[in-house]
Each structure stands twice: as structure tokens, then as C-alpha cells.
Coordinates of C-alpha atoms in Angstrom, one line a residue:
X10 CA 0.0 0.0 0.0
X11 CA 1.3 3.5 -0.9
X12 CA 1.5 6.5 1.2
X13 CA -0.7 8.4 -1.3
X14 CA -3.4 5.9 -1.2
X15 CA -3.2 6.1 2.8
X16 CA -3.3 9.4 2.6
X17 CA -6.4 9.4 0.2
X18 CA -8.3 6.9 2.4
X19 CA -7.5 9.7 5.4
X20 CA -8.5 12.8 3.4
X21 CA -11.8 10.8 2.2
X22 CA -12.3 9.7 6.0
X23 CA -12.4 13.4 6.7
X24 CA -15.0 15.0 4.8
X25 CA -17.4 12.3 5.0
X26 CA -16.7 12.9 9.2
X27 CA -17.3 16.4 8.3
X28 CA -20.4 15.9 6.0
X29 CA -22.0 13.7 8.5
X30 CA -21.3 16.2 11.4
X31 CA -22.9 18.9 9.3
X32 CA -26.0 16.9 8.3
X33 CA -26.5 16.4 12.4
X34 CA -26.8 19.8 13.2
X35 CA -29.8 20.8 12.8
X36 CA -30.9 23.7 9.8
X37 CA -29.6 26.8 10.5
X38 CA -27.1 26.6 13.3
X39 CA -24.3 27.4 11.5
X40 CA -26.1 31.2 10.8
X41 CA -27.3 31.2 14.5
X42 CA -23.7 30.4 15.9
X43 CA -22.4 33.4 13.3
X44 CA -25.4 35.9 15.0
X45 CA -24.9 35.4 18.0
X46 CA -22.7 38.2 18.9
X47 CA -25.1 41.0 19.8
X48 CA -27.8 40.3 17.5
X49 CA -31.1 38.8 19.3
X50 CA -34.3 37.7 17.6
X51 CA -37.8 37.6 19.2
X52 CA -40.3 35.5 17.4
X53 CA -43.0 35.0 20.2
X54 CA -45.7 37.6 18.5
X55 CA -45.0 36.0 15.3
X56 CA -45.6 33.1 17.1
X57 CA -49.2 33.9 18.7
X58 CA -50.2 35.7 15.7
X59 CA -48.8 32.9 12.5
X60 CA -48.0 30.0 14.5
X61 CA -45.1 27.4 13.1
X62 CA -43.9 26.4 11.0
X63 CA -43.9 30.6 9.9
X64 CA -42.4 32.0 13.5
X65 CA -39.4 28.7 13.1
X66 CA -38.3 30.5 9.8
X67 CA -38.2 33.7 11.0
X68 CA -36.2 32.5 13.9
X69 CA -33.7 30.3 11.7
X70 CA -33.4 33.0 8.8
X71 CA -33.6 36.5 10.4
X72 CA -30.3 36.1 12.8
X73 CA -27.8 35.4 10.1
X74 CA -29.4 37.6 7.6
X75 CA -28.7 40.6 10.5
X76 CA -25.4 39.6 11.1
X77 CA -24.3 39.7 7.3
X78 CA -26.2 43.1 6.7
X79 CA -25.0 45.1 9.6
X80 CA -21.3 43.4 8.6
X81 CA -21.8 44.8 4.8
X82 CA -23.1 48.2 6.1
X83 CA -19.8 48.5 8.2
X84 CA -21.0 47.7 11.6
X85 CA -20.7 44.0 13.1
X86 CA -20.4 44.1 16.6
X87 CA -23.9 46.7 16.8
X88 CA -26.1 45.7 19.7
X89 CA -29.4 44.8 17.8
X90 CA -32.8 43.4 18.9
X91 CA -35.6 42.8 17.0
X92 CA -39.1 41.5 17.4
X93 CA -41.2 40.8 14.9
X94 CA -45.1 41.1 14.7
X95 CA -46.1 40.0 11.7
X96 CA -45.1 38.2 8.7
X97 CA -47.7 37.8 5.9
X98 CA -47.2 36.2 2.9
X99 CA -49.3 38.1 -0.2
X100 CA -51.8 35.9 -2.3
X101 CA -53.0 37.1 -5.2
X102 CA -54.7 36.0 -8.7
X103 CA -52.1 33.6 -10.3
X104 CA -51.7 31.2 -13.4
X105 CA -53.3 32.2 -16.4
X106 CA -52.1 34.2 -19.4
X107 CA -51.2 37.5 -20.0
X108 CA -49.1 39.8 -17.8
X109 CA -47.3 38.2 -14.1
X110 CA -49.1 38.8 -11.4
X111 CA -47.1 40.6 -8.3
X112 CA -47.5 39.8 -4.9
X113 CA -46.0 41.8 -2.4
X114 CA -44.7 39.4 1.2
X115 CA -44.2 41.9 4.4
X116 CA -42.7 41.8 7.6
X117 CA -43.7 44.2 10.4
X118 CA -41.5 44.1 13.7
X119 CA -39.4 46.6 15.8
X120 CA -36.0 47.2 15.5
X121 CA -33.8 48.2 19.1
X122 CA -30.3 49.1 18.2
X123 CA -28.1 50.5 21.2
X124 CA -31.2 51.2 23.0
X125 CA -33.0 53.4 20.5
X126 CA -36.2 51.8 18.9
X127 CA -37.7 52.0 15.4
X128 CA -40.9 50.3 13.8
X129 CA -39.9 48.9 10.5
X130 CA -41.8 46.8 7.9
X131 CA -40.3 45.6 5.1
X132 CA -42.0 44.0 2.0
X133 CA -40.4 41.8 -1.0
X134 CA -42.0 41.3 -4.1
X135 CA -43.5 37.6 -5.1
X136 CA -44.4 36.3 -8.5
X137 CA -46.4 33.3 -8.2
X138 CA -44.5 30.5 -10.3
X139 CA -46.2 26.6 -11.6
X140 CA -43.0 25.1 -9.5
X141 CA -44.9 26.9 -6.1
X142 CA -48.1 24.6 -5.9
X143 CA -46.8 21.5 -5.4
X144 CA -43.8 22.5 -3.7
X145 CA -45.7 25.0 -1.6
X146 CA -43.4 24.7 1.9
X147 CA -40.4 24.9 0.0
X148 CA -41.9 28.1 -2.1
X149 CA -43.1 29.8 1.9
X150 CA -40.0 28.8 3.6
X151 CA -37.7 30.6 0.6
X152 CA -40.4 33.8 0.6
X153 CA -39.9 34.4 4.7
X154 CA -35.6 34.1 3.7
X155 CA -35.9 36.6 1.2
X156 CA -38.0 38.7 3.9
X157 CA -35.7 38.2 6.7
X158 CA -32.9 39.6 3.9
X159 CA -35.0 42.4 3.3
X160 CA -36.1 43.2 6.7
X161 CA -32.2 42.6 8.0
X162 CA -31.2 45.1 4.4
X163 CA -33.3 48.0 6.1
X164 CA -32.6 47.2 9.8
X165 CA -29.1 48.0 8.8
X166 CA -29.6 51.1 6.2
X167 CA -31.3 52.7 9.1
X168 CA -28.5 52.0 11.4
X169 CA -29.0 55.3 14.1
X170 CA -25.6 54.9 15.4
X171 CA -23.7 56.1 13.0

């Protein structure tokens, strides 16, 4: 047996150790751990007014999606809280022919960053696709992610410490 092949057999060992570990954890710890720094997320009257699985994705998405917008706006170690309200998904007409159909998604919460609070409510726009029907928790759980982007975008535009 050569040293390569031992070698090989190590490095392959590895990643599937890795991959394994990684598949254990369960979704979205990785952004949590990341967030964690000064950035905490209240879901509980998300919770009472949308239930799960809606207040779960908020929870998993928002914290990571904070941490990379205050980074990208210059300030990562901000002291931010947020609580969110409300996070309604927009239904509208869809399928047919003829021009796409917009829906618009929002999310209403507060915003506490180093002590001063703001109301903020962000919206995303939604085109319904044929893909969305069948795969309709795959199509909800990707609309509240590109919320908690949006909501996390304007969180950090309207960063008052600076």
C-alpha cells in the first residue's frame, strides 16, 4: 500500500466525518452560531399571531441575515434586537395568461439598536411561479428568507448609530 493511497483513504475519512457532522446539526445553526454576537431575535408575536412552521423560519433566517447586513453596512459588533409582529405572505390572482401577477410578502416588527427603537416593515415582491403549488413549503420557507434579507437590508440602512 502506498503513502498516497493512505493518505487518500485519510483525506476521504475526513469529509465524510465532516459531511456527517454537518448533516447532524440541525438547519440553520451554522447562521445562528455566526449571529450570535449581539444580535437577538424575538419571534414569540409572530408566534401567537402565525404559529409554526412561519415563526421557526423567522427564527432560523432573520439572525444570520442581520449579522451579514450590519457586517456589509460596516458595523458587526452593533447591539441589535428585533421583534417581529407580523409576517404575511401576499396571495394574489395567479396562473393564467397574460401579464405576471405581483405579490407583495411583508414583515412588520421593531427594531432596538443600542437602545434606541424604530418600527420597521419591510416587503419583498412575489411572483407566483407553476413550481410553487406543489412545492408550496419549500416556495413559503424561501419567501420568509428573502423577507428576513429584506427586513435585515433596512434594519441595517437605518443604522441610528452612525
Amino acid at each position: 500500500m502506498s503513502r498516497f493511497e493512505v493518505t487518500r483513504r485519510a483525506g476521504l475519512g475526513v469529509l465524510g466525518a465532516i459531511t456527517l457532522g454537518c448533516a447532524a446539526l440541525p438547519s440553520g445553526a451554522f447562521a445562528l452560531t455566526r449571529a450570535a454576537g449581539g444580535i437577538h431575535v424575538n419571534v414569540t408575536p409572530l408566534r401567537q399571531n402565525a404559529g409554526d412552521p412561519t415563526a421557526a423560519w423567522v427564527a432560523q433566517t432573520l439572525p444570520g441575515a442581520l449579522a451579514r447586513a450590519f457586517a456589509e453596512q460596516g458595523h458587526p459588533g452593533a447591539a441589535v434586537s428585533v421583534t417581529i409582529d407580523y409576517a404575511m405572505l401576499g396571495s394574489g390572482p395567479s396562473g393564467g395568461f397574460g401579464v405576471p401577477v405581483q405579490n407583495i410578502d411583508q414583515m412588520i416588527g421593531e427594531v432596538t439598536i443600542d437602545g434606541v427603537s424604530h418600527p420597521l416593515r419591510a416587503t419583498n415582491p412575489y411572483y407566483p411561479q407553476a413550481v410553487d403549488q406543489p412545492l408550496f413549503e419549500q416556495s413559503n420557507f424561501d419567501r420568509i428568507a428573502q423577507l428576513s434579507q429584506a427586513f435585515a437590508y433596512w434594519a441595517a440602512r437605518g443604522y441610528w448609530g452612525t
